[in-house]
Amino acid sequence: MTKIHVAIAILYQDGKFLCQLRDDIPHIRYPGHWALFGGHLEPGETPEVAVVRELSEEIGYAPASVSFFCCDVEKDVVRHVFHSQLSADVKDLVLLEGWDMKLLTPEQIRAGKCYSEQSGDVRPFGIAHQRILLNFIESI
């Protein structure tokens, strides 16, 4: 089985974590679920370069630096996970991919679901993304 490599970012500010409500498109992984920002590695691209590029493409923000957290493997997906302090105000970010974004508390992440003002209802977390965030929270 060919593995799909993606790079994702844990961005945190004041004890909260920036999450994306993924588009509600059936053919993507975790449609309509809360997840972390990131995406596929381009050919020849390192995961560290990919995560910064994806953040710039998805929210118009590129952190000064990112630190490696872990590799998470789920079936055919390898997630290269990085983390960084979010130095921008969320209201200054531009959501260019996804349905919604917000800073979520550890309690909301543990609950596995969160209300979205954009969708007007409570949406679940992508299981892998929730697991990664909870592991990160426990490590700090």
mmCIF file of C-alpha atoms in Angstrom:
data_model
loop_
_atom_site.group_PDB
_atom_site.id
_atom_site.type_symbol
_atom_site.label_atom_id
_atom_site.label_comp_id
_atom_site.label_asym_id
_atom_site.label_seq_id
_atom_site.Cartn_x
_atom_site.Cartn_y
_atom_site.Cartn_z
ATOM 1 C CA MET A 1 0.000 0.000 0.000
ATOM 2 C CA THR A 2 1.398 3.389 -0.995
ATOM 3 C CA LYS A 3 1.549 5.804 1.907
ATOM 4 C CA ILE A 4 0.243 9.363 1.567
ATOM 5 C CA HIS A 5 2.518 11.835 3.352
ATOM 6 C CA VAL A 6 1.060 15.019 4.791
ATOM 7 C CA ALA A 7 2.403 17.718 7.077
ATOM 8 C CA ILE A 8 0.125 19.267 9.698
ATOM 9 C CA ALA A 9 0.544 22.007 12.285
ATOM 10 C CA ILE A 10 -0.423 22.361 15.906
ATOM 11 C CA LEU A 11 -0.687 26.126 16.377
ATOM 12 C CA TYR A 12 -1.320 27.285 19.932
ATOM 13 C CA GLN A 13 -2.008 30.557 21.712
ATOM 14 C CA ASP A 14 -2.948 31.224 25.336
ATOM 15 C CA GLY A 15 -3.592 27.537 26.079
ATOM 16 C CA LYS A 16 -5.863 27.078 23.039
ATOM 17 C CA PHE A 17 -5.268 25.342 19.717
ATOM 18 C CA LEU A 18 -6.139 26.580 16.230
ATOM 19 C CA CYS A 19 -8.365 24.112 14.404
ATOM 20 C CA GLN A 20 -10.005 24.029 10.999
ATOM 21 C CA LEU A 21 -13.487 22.814 10.221
ATOM 22 C CA ARG A 22 -12.839 20.880 7.035
ATOM 23 C CA ASP A 23 -15.026 21.395 4.011
ATOM 24 C CA ASP A 24 -18.072 19.137 3.876
ATOM 25 C CA ILE A 25 -16.925 17.400 0.678
ATOM 26 C CA PRO A 26 -17.528 13.618 0.683
ATOM 27 C CA HIS A 27 -14.304 12.568 -1.112
ATOM 28 C CA ILE A 28 -11.869 14.162 1.403
ATOM 29 C CA ARG A 29 -10.774 12.615 4.694
ATOM 30 C CA TYR A 30 -12.798 13.742 7.666
ATOM 31 C CA PRO A 31 -15.294 15.898 5.710
ATOM 32 C CA GLY A 32 -17.074 18.397 7.942
ATOM 33 C CA HIS A 33 -14.843 17.503 10.904
ATOM 34 C CA TRP A 34 -12.557 19.638 13.053
ATOM 35 C CA ALA A 35 -8.895 19.004 12.239
ATOM 36 C CA LEU A 36 -5.454 20.599 12.106
ATOM 37 C CA PHE A 37 -4.271 22.735 9.215
ATOM 38 C CA GLY A 38 -1.883 21.152 6.705
ATOM 39 C CA GLY A 39 -1.777 19.037 3.600
ATOM 40 C CA HIS A 40 0.067 16.862 1.124
ATOM 41 C CA LEU A 41 3.803 17.067 0.553
ATOM 42 C CA GLU A 42 4.775 18.121 -2.957
ATOM 43 C CA PRO A 43 7.355 15.953 -4.805
ATOM 44 C CA GLY A 44 10.818 16.589 -3.354
ATOM 45 C CA GLU A 45 9.440 18.780 -0.549
ATOM 46 C CA THR A 46 10.428 18.189 3.078
ATOM 47 C CA PRO A 47 7.649 17.964 5.668
ATOM 48 C CA GLU A 48 8.930 21.119 7.400
ATOM 49 C CA VAL A 49 8.766 23.145 4.184
ATOM 50 C CA ALA A 50 5.364 21.628 3.343
ATOM 51 C CA VAL A 51 3.759 22.587 6.667
ATOM 52 C CA VAL A 52 4.841 26.230 6.349
ATOM 53 C CA ARG A 53 3.641 26.340 2.725
ATOM 54 C CA GLU A 54 0.292 24.767 3.632
ATOM 55 C CA LEU A 55 -0.280 27.253 6.481
ATOM 56 C CA SER A 56 0.446 30.129 4.122
ATOM 57 C CA GLU A 57 -1.952 28.708 1.522
ATOM 58 C CA GLU A 58 -4.726 27.883 4.008
ATOM 59 C CA ILE A 59 -4.708 30.817 6.465
ATOM 60 C CA GLY A 60 -2.236 33.348 5.046
ATOM 61 C CA TYR A 61 0.157 32.798 7.957
ATOM 62 C CA ALA A 62 3.702 31.447 8.061
ATOM 63 C CA PRO A 63 5.292 30.922 11.477
ATOM 64 C CA ALA A 64 8.892 32.067 11.900
ATOM 65 C CA SER A 65 9.787 28.491 12.864
ATOM 66 C CA VAL A 66 8.150 25.141 13.511
ATOM 67 C CA SER A 67 9.292 22.258 15.713
ATOM 68 C CA PHE A 68 8.785 18.583 14.953
ATOM 69 C CA PHE A 69 6.388 16.796 17.314
ATOM 70 C CA CYS A 70 5.751 13.311 15.883
ATOM 71 C CA CYS A 71 4.848 11.112 12.949
ATOM 72 C CA ASP A 72 1.360 9.655 13.178
ATOM 73 C CA VAL A 73 0.476 6.719 10.937
ATOM 74 C CA GLU A 74 -3.150 5.862 10.246
ATOM 75 C CA LYS A 75 -3.706 3.165 7.615
ATOM 76 C CA ASP A 76 -2.342 4.727 4.392
ATOM 77 C CA VAL A 77 -1.587 8.227 5.778
ATOM 78 C CA VAL A 78 1.624 9.371 7.431
ATOM 79 C CA ARG A 79 1.118 12.678 9.234
ATOM 80 C CA HIS A 80 4.300 14.653 9.936
ATOM 81 C CA VAL A 81 3.226 16.817 12.863
ATOM 82 C CA PHE A 82 4.852 20.148 13.732
ATOM 83 C CA HIS A 83 4.018 22.719 16.371
ATOM 84 C CA SER A 84 4.488 26.447 16.805
ATOM 85 C CA GLN A 85 3.213 29.337 18.839
ATOM 86 C CA LEU A 86 0.585 31.319 16.904
ATOM 87 C CA SER A 87 1.877 34.882 17.030
ATOM 88 C CA ALA A 88 -0.945 36.443 14.990
ATOM 89 C CA ASP A 89 -4.411 37.349 16.195
ATOM 90 C CA VAL A 90 -6.946 34.852 14.806
ATOM 91 C CA LYS A 91 -9.080 37.702 13.453
ATOM 92 C CA ASP A 92 -6.103 38.684 11.269
ATOM 93 C CA LEU A 93 -5.877 35.236 9.659
ATOM 94 C CA VAL A 94 -7.621 34.669 6.339
ATOM 95 C CA LEU A 95 -9.378 31.326 5.985
ATOM 96 C CA LEU A 96 -8.566 30.247 2.440
ATOM 97 C CA GLU A 97 -9.379 26.549 2.815
ATOM 98 C CA GLY A 98 -11.999 24.953 5.002
ATOM 99 C CA TRP A 99 -15.345 26.014 6.388
ATOM 100 C CA ASP A 100 -14.406 27.551 9.740
ATOM 101 C CA MET A 101 -11.485 28.005 12.118
ATOM 102 C CA LYS A 102 -11.229 28.786 15.796
ATOM 103 C CA LEU A 103 -9.047 28.458 18.848
ATOM 104 C CA LEU A 104 -10.274 25.491 20.848
ATOM 105 C CA THR A 105 -9.659 24.678 24.489
ATOM 106 C CA PRO A 106 -8.268 21.333 25.671
ATOM 107 C CA GLU A 107 -11.737 20.630 27.117
ATOM 108 C CA GLN A 108 -13.379 21.087 23.704
ATOM 109 C CA ILE A 109 -10.760 18.845 22.123
ATOM 110 C CA ARG A 110 -11.276 16.163 24.786
ATOM 111 C CA ALA A 111 -15.053 16.346 24.213
ATOM 112 C CA GLY A 112 -14.420 15.378 20.575
ATOM 113 C CA LYS A 113 -16.847 17.919 19.131
ATOM 114 C CA CYS A 114 -17.332 21.657 18.917
ATOM 115 C CA TYR A 115 -19.920 24.164 17.735
ATOM 116 C CA SER A 116 -19.176 26.050 14.516
ATOM 117 C CA GLU A 117 -20.725 29.441 13.900
ATOM 118 C CA GLN A 118 -20.273 28.884 10.153
ATOM 119 C CA SER A 119 -22.064 25.535 9.966
ATOM 120 C CA GLY A 120 -24.515 26.439 12.727
ATOM 121 C CA ASP A 121 -24.149 23.097 14.483
ATOM 122 C CA VAL A 122 -21.846 20.907 16.549
ATOM 123 C CA ARG A 123 -19.237 19.105 14.468
ATOM 124 C CA PRO A 124 -17.019 16.151 15.494
ATOM 125 C CA PHE A 125 -13.245 16.017 15.537
ATOM 126 C CA GLY A 126 -11.353 13.890 13.052
ATOM 127 C CA ILE A 127 -10.241 10.948 15.201
ATOM 128 C CA ALA A 128 -6.558 11.129 14.201
ATOM 129 C CA HIS A 129 -6.431 14.896 14.733
ATOM 130 C CA GLN A 130 -8.045 14.644 18.157
ATOM 131 C CA ARG A 131 -5.583 11.893 19.158
ATOM 132 C CA ILE A 132 -2.593 13.958 17.984
ATOM 133 C CA LEU A 133 -3.778 17.058 19.852
ATOM 134 C CA LEU A 134 -4.448 15.130 23.059
ATOM 135 C CA ASN A 135 -0.984 13.536 22.876
ATOM 136 C CA PHE A 136 0.542 16.976 22.376
ATOM 137 C CA ILE A 137 -1.425 18.476 25.290
ATOM 138 C CA GLU A 138 -0.243 15.662 27.560
ATOM 139 C CA SER A 139 3.384 16.201 26.476
ATOM 140 C CA ILE A 140 3.529 19.883 27.462
#
